[in-house]
Coordinates of C-alpha atoms and ligand atoms in Angstrom, one line a residue:
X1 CA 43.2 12.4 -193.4
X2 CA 46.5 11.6 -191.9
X3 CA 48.3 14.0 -190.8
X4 CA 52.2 13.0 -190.2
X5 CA 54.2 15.4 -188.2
X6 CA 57.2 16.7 -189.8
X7 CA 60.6 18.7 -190.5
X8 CA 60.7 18.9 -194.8
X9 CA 64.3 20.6 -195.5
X10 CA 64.1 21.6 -199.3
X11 CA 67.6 21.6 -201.1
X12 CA 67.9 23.6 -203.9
X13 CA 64.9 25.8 -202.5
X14 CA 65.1 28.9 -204.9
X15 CA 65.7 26.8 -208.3
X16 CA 62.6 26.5 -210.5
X17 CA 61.1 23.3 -209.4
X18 CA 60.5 24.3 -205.8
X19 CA 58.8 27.8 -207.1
X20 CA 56.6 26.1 -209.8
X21 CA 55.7 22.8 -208.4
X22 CA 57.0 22.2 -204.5
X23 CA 56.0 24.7 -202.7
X24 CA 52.7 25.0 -204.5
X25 CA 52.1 21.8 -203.9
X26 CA 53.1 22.2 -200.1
X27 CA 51.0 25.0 -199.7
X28 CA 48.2 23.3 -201.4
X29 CA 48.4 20.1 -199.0
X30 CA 48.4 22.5 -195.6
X31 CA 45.3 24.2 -197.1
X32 CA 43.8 21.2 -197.4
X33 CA 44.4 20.0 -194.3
X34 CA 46.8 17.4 -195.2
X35 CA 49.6 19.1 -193.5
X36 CA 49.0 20.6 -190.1
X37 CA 50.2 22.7 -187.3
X38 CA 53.2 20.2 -187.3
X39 CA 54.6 20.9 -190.3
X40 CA 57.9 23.2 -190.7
X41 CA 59.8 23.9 -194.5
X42 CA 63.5 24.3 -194.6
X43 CA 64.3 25.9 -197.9
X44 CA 67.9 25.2 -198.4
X45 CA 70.0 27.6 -200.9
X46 CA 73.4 29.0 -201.7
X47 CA 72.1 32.9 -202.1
X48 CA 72.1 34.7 -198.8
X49 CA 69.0 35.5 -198.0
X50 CA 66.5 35.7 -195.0
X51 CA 63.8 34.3 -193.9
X52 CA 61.8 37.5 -194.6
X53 CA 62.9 37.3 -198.4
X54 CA 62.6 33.8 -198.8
X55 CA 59.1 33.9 -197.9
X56 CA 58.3 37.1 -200.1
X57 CA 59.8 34.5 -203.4
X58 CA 57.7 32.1 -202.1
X59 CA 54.4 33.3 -201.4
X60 CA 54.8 35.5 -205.1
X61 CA 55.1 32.0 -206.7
X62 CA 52.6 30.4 -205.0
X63 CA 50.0 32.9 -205.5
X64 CA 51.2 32.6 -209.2
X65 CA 50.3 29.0 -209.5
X66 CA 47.8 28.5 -207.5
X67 CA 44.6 30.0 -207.7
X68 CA 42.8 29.8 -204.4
X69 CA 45.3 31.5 -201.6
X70 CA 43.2 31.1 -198.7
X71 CA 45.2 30.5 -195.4
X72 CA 49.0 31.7 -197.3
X73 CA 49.8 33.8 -194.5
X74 CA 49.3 30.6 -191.8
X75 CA 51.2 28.6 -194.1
X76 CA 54.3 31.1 -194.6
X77 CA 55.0 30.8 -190.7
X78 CA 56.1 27.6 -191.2
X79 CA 58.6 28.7 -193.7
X80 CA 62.4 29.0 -193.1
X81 CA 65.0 29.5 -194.9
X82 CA 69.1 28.9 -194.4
X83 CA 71.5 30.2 -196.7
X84 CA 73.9 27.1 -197.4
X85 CA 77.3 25.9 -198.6
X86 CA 76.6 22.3 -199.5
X87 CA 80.6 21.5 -199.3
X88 CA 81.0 22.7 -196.0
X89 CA 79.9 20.8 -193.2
X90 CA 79.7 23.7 -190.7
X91 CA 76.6 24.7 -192.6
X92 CA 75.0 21.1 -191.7
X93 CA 75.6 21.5 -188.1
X94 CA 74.1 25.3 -188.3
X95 CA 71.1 23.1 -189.7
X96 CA 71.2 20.0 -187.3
X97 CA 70.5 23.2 -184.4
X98 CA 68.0 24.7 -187.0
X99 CA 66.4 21.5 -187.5
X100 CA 66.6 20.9 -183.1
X101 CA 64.7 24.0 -182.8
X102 CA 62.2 24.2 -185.1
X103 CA 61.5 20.4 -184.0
X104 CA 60.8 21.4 -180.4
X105 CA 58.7 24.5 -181.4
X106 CA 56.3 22.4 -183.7
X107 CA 56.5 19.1 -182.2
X108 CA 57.6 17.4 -185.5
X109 CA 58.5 13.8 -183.7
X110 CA 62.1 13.7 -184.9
X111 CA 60.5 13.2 -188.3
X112 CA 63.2 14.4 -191.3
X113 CA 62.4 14.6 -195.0
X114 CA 65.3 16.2 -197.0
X115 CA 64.0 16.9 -200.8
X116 CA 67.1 17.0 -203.3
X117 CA 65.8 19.0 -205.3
X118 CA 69.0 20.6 -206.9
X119 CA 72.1 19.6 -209.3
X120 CA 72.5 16.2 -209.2
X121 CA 76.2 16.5 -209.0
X122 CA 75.9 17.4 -205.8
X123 CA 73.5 14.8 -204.4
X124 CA 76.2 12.1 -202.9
X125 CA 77.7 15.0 -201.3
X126 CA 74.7 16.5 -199.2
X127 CA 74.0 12.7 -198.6
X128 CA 77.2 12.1 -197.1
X129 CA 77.2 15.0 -195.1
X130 CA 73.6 14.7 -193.6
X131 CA 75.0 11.4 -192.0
X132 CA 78.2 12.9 -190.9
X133 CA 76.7 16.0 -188.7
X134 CA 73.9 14.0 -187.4
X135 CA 70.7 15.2 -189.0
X136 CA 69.9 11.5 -190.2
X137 CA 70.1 10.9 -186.3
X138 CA 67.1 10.8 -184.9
X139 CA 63.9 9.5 -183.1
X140 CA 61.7 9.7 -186.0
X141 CA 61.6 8.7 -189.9
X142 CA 64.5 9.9 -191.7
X143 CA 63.4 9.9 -195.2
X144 CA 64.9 11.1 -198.7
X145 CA 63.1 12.5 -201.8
X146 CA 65.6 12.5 -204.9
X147 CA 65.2 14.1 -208.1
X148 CA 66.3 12.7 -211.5
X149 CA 68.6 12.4 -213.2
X150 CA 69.7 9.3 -211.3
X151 CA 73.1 8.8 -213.0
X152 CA 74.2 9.4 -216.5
X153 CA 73.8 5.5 -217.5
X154 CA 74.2 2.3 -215.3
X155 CA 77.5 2.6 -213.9
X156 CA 77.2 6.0 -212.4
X157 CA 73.7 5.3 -211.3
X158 CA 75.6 2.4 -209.3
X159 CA 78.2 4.8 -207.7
X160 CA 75.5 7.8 -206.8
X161 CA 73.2 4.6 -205.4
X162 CA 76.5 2.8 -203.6
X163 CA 77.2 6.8 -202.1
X164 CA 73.6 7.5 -201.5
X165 CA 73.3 4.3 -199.2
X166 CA 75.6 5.0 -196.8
X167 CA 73.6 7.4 -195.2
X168 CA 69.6 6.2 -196.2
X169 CA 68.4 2.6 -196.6
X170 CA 66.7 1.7 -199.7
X171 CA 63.0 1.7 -198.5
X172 CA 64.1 5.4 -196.8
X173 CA 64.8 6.7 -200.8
X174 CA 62.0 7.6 -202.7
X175 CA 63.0 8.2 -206.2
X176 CA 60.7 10.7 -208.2
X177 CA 59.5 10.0 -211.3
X178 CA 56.6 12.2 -211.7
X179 CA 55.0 10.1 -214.3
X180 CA 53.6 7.8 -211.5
X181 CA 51.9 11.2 -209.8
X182 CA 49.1 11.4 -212.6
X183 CA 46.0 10.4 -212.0
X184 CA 45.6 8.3 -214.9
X185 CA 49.2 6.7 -214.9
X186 CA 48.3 5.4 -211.2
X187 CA 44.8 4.1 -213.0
X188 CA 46.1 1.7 -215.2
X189 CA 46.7 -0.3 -212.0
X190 CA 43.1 0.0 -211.0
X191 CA 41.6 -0.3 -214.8
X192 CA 43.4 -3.4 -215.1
X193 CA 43.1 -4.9 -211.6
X194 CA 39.3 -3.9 -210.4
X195 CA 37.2 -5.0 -213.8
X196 CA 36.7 -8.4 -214.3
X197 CA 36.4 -7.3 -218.4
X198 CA 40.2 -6.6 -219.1
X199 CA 42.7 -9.1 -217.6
X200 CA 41.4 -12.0 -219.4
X201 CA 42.1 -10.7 -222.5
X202 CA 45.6 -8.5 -221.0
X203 CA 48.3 -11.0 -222.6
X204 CA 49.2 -11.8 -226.4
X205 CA 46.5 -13.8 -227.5
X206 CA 43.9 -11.1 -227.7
X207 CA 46.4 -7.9 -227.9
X208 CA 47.9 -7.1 -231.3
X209 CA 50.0 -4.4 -229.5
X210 CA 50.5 -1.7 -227.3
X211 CA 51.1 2.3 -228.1
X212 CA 52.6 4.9 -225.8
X213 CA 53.3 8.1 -226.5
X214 CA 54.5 11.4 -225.0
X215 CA 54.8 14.4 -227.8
X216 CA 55.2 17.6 -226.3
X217 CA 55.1 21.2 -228.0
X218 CA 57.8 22.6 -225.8
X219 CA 61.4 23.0 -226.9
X220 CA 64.5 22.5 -224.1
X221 CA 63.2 26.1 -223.0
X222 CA 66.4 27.2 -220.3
X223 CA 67.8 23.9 -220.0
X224 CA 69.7 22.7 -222.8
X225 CA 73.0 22.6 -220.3
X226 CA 71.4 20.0 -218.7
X227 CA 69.3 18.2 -222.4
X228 CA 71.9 18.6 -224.6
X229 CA 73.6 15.8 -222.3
X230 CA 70.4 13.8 -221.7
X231 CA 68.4 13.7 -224.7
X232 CA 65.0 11.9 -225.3
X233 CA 66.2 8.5 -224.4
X234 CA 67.6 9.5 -221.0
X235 CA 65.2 12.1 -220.0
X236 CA 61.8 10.6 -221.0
X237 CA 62.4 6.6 -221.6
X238 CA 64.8 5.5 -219.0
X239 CA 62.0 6.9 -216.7
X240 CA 58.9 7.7 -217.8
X241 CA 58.2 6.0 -220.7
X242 CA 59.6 2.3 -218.9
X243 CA 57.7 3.2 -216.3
X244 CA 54.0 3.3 -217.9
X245 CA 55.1 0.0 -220.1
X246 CA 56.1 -1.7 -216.9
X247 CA 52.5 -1.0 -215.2
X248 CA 50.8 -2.6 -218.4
X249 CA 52.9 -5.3 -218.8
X250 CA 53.7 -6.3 -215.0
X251 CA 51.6 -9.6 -213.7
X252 CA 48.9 -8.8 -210.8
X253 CA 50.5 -8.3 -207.7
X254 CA 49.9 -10.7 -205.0
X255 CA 48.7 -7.6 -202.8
X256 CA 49.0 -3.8 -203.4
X257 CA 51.6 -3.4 -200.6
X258 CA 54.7 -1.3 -202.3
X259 CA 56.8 -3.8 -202.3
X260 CA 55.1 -6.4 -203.9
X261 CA 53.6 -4.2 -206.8
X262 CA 57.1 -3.1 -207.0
X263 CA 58.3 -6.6 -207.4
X264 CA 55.6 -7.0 -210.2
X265 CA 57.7 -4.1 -212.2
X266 CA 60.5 -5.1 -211.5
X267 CA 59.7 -8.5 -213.4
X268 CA 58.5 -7.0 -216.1
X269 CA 61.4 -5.1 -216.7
X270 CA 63.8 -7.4 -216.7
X271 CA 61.5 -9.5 -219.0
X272 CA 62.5 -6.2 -221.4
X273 CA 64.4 -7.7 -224.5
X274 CA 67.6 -5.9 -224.6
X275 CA 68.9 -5.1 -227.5
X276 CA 72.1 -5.9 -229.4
X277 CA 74.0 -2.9 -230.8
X278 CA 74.0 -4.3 -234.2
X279 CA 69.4 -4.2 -233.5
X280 CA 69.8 -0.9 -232.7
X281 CA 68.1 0.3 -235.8
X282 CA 65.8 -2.4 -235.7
X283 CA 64.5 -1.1 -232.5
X284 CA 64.8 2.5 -232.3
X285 CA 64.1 5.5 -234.4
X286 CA 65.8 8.5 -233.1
X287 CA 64.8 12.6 -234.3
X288 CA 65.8 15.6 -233.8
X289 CA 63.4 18.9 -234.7
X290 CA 64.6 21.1 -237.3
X291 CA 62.6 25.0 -237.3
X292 CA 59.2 24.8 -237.7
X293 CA 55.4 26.0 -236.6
X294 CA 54.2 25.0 -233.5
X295 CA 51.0 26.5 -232.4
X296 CA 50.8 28.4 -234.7
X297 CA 54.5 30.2 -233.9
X298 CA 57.9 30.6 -235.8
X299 CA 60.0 28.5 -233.8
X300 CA 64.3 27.0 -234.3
X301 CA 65.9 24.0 -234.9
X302 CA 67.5 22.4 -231.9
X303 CA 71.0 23.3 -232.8
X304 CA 70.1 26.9 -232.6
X305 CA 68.8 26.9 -229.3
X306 CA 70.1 28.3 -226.3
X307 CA 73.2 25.9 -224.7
X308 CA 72.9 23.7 -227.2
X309 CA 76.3 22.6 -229.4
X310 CA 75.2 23.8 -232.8
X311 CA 76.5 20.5 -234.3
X312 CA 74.4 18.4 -231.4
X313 CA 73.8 14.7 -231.8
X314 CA 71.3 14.6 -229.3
X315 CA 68.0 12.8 -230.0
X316 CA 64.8 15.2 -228.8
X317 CA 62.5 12.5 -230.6
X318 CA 62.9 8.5 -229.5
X319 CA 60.2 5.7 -231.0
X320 CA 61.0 2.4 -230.3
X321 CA 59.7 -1.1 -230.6
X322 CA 60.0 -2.8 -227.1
X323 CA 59.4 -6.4 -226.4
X324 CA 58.9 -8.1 -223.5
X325 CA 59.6 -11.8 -223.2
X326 CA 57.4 -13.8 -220.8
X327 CA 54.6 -15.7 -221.3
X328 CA 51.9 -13.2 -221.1
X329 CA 53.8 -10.8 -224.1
X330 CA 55.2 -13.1 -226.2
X331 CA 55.2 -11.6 -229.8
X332 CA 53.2 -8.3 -228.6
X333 CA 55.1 -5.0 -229.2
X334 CA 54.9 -2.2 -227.2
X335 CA 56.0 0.7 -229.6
X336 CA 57.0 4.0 -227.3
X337 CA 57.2 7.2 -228.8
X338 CA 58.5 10.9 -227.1
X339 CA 59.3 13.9 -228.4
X340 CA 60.1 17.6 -228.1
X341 CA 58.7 20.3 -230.6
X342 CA 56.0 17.9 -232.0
X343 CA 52.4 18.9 -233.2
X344 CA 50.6 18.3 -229.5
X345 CA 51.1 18.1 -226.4
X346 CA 49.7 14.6 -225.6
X347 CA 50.5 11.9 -223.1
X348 CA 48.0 8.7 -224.2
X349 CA 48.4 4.6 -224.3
X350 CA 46.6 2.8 -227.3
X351 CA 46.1 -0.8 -226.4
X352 CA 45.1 -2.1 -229.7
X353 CA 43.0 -5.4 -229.9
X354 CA 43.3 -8.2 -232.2
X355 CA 41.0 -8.9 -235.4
X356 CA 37.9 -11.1 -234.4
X357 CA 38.5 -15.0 -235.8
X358 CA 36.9 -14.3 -238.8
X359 CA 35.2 -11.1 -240.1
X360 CA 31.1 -11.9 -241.3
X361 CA 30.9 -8.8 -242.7
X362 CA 33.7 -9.0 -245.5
X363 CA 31.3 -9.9 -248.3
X364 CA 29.3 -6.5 -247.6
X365 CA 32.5 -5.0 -247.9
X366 CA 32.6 -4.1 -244.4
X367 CA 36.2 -3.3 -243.1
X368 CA 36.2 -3.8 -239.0
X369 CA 37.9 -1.5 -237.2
X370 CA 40.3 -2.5 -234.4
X371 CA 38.9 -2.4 -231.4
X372 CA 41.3 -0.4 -229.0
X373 CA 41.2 1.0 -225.4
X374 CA 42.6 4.1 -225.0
X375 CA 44.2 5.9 -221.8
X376 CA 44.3 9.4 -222.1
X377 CA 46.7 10.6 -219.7
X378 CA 47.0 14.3 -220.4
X379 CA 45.7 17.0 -221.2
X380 CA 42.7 15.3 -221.5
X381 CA 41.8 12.3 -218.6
X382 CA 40.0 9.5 -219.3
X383 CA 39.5 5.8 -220.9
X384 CA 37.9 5.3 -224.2
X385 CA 36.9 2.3 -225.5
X386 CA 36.3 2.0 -229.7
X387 CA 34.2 -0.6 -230.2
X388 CA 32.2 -2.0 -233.1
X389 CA 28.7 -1.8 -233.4
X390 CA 25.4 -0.8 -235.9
X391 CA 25.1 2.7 -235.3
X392 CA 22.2 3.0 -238.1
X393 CA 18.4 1.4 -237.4
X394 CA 18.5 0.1 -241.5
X395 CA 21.0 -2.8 -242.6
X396 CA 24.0 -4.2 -240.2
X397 CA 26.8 -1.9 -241.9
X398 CA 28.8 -1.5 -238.4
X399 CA 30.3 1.2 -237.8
X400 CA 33.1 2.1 -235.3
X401 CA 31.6 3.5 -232.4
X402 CA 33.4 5.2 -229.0
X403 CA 32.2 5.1 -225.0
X404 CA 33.9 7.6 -223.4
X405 CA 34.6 8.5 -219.9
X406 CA 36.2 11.3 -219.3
X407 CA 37.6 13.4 -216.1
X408 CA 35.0 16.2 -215.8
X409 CA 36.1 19.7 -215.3
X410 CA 34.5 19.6 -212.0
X411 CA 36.6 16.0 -210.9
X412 CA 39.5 18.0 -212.2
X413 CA 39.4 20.6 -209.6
X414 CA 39.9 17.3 -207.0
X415 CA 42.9 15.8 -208.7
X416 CA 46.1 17.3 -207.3
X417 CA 49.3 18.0 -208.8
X418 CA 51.6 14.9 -209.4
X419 CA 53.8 16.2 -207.4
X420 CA 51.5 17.0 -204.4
X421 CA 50.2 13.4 -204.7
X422 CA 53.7 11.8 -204.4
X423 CA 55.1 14.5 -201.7
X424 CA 52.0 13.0 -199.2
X425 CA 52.6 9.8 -200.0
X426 CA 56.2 10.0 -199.2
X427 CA 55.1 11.9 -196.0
X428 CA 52.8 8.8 -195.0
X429 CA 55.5 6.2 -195.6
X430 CA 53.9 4.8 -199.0
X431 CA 56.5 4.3 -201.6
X432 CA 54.6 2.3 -204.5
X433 CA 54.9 5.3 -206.6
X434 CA 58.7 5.8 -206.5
X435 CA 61.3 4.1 -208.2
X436 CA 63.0 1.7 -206.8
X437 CA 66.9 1.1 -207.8
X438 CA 65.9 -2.4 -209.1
X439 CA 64.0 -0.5 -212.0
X440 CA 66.8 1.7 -212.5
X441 CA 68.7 -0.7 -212.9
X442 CA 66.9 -2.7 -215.3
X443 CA 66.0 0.9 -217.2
X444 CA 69.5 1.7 -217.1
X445 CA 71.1 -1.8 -218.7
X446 CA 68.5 -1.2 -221.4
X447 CA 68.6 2.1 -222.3
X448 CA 72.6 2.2 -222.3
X449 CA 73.4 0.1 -225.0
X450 CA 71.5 2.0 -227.4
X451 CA 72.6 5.5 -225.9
X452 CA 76.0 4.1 -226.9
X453 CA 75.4 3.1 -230.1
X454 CA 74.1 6.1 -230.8
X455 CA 77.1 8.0 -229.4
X456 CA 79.3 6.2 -231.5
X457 CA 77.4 6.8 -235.0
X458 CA 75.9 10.2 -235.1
X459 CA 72.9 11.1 -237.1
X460 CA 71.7 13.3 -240.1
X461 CA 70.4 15.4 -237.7
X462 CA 68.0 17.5 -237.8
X463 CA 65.5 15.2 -239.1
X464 CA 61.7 16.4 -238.5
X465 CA 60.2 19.1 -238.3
X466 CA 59.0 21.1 -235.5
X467 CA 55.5 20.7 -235.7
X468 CA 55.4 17.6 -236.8
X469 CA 54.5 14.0 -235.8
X470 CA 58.6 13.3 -235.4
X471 CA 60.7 11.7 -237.8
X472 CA 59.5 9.4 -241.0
X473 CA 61.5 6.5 -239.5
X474 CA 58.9 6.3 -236.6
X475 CA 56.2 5.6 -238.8
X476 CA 57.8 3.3 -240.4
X477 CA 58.8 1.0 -237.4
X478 CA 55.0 0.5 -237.2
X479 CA 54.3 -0.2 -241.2
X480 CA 56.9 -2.8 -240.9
X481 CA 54.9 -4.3 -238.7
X482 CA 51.8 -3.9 -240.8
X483 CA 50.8 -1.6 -237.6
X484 CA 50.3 2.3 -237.5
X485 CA 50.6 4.8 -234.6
X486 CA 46.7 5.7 -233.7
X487 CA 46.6 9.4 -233.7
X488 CA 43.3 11.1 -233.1
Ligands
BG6_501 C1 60.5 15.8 -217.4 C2 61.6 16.0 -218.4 O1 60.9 14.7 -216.6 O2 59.3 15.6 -218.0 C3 61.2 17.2 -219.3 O3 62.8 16.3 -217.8 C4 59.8 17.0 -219.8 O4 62.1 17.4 -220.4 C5 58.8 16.7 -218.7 O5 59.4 18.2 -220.5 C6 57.5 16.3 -219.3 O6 56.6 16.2 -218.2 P1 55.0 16.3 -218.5 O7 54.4 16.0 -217.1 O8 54.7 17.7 -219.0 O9 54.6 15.3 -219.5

């Protein structure tokens, strides 16, 4: 266990994210050990409370999400709070003092970790203003943790990044994308690159193609302010869903030292095909969920939700056919699909296999099955292999058989939160599992000419229902193919 001394000043400390995931996870690292004696919070917010009624809010949410509360009241001493006016630089020197102080009292090193974790309109600001009263001043690590969204599309992601380094250097910005915090998203690095059985046949001669998918059963819930802007292709592919292609596709890194695995992505990125306006609709199926049944409950079209304009062009459902040109994917598509409102919730990558050279058992009218791996990301954990093989002691009829390894309940109690996993690696310095702005901006150049494009011709929205496997289009962009989506 390391344990790295330091000040963590939370802005945005009483919205949402901080009660359901931050300070859980916090809490949850201190318990553990991972955080010690050195450790103080900062929780950073416009209402004017105290620290007495910050730490009530706190310890209620924690207690709510986290099962074992042993050690709560040791960890709530090291909570503060400071009732803040993000415009106004006096409150920035009332927290350079704050910061002084709580630094000499738990002999935190001068180390500084400010977590953005509020309205992005308002992240150049604080930025600018941590520089200009001196808190980025100091003998230890100044380091930055910055939510998404990170810009609207390119060119604003260029201004917030051009603001954002004038007071933090790139390898001091650790952009989260919380994707790279599962366990199974960070072990399709190690599945490819520690078995000798998968690299050889990781490129386009043996792969027919590669399936990811994202569906989720939620709706926009409280937020459709902030989705009715985004949409699918800004709130899950931009990040998320580039992400996971770019750690199948990227070439083996020359060592697993952040920057050069992040060099590998990078790569594979901008080996991304963009697409012309006029492919568009070659590429990309968009959806958005009418009313439907999900779980078994009555549930409303988009348009009717909450915040949302009830004549909303906004995809909630994006497939799309990405290839990426280089010599390892030549010809091998990587079809991506994410949705809102859709029958399960399921994160999963399909890597489909190519037929054998010849199939012997065609004249017993024996149909092979693709052989596919499967990485099952969430809810369930785990790698599957389909393979196949005579199942049956008479004849050779094959049949398609699985081997399995899933995440146990028991290993499940050991893997952490996402976003406990990324807040300690920030903590110890290791950025491989942030984004860094040369993704962005790869993401961003691809992502914005279809976000146009769609902008400028709107859609016969709604177009699936909720409930559903998304729009008939998406199906489609695989039968075209003489592919399908696997769905299990
Ligand atoms: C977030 C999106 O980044 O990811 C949400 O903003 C989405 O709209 C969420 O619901 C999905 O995350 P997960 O971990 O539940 O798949």
């Amino acid at each position: 266990k390391q344990n790295i001394p330091c000040l963590i000043t939370i802005f945005g400390a009483t919205g949402d994210l901080s009660h359901r995931k931050l300070f859980p996870s916090l809490f949850h690292l201190f318990q553990q050990g991972n955080l010690n004696e050195h450790i103080a919070i900062i929780g950073i917010g416009r209402r004017n409370w105290d620290n007495a009624k910050f730490r009530e809010e706190i310890k209620a949410s924690i207690t709510k999400h986290v099962k074992d509360t042993d050690r709560i009241d040791d960890f709530m001493t090291h909570v503060y709070y400071q009732s803040h006016d993000v415009n106004n630089i006096e409150s920035y020197k009332k927290l350079l003092s704050f910061s002084e102080e709580l630094d000499a009292e738990y002999k935190l090193a001068g180390n500084r970790l400010f977590y953005l974790a509020m309205a992005p309109e308002f992240f150049g600001t604080v930025t600018d203003a941590l520089k200009e009263s001196g808190l980025t001043d100091t003998d230890g690590f100044t380091r930055l943790i910055i939510e998404k969204p990170f810009g609207t599309d390119l060119k604003s992601a260029e201004a917030l990044n051009a603001q954002i380094t004038r007071s933090f250097k790139e390898e001091e910005i650790y952009r989260i994308d919380h994707y790279l915090g599962k366990d199974m998203v960070q072990n399709i690095e190690i599945l490819r690159f520690s078995n000798a059985m998968f690299e050889p046949l990781w490129n386009n001669k043996y792969i027919s193609n590669i399936q990811v998918t994202s569906s989720e059963t939620l709706g926009v819930e409280d937020r459709g302010g902030y989705y009715d802007n985004s949409g699918a292709l800004k709130d899950m592919v931009q990040n998320h869903m580039l992400q996971i292609v770019s750690l199948l596709a990227m070439e083996p890194p020359i060592s697993l030292e952040s920057d050069d695995i992040r060099n590998e992505k990078v790569k594979a990125l901008r080996s991304i095909r963009q697409v012309k306006p006029s492919e568009v609709r070659s590429y990309f199926v968009r959806g958005q969920y009418d009313k439907g049944t999900v779980n078994g409950e009555a549930v409303p079209k988009y348009r009717d939700e909450e915040n949302v304009n009830p004549e909303s062009n906004t995809p909630t459902f994006v497939a799309a056919k990405v290839m990426i040109d280089n010599f390892r994917w030549a010809g091998v598509p990587f079809y991506i699909r994410t949705g809102k409102r859709m029958k399960k919730k399921e994160i999963r990558v399909v890597v489909e296999f190519k037929e054998v050279p010849m199939n012997l058992y065609y004249k017993r009218d024996q149909h092979l099955d693709s052989n596919l791996l499967v990485i099952n990301i969430q809810p369930n954990e785990g790698i599957e292999l389909h393979l196949n093989a005579r199942k049956y002691v008479e004849g050779i009829d094959t049949e398609p058989v699985k081997l399995s390894y899933a995440l146990t309940a028991q290993d499940k109690m050991n893997t952490v939160d996402a976003y406990e996993g990324l807040i300690y690696d920030c903590l110890k310095g290791d950025a491989t599992n942030f984004t860094h702005w040369e993704e962005l901006k790869a993401t961003w150049s691809y992502v914005d000419t279809v976000d146009q494009y769609w902008r400028e011709h709107p859609a016969p929205f709604p177009n699936y229902q909720a409930g559903s496997n998304g729009p008939v289009k998406s199906e489609l962009l695989l039968t075209r193919d003489n592919l399908h989506w696997w769905d299990f």
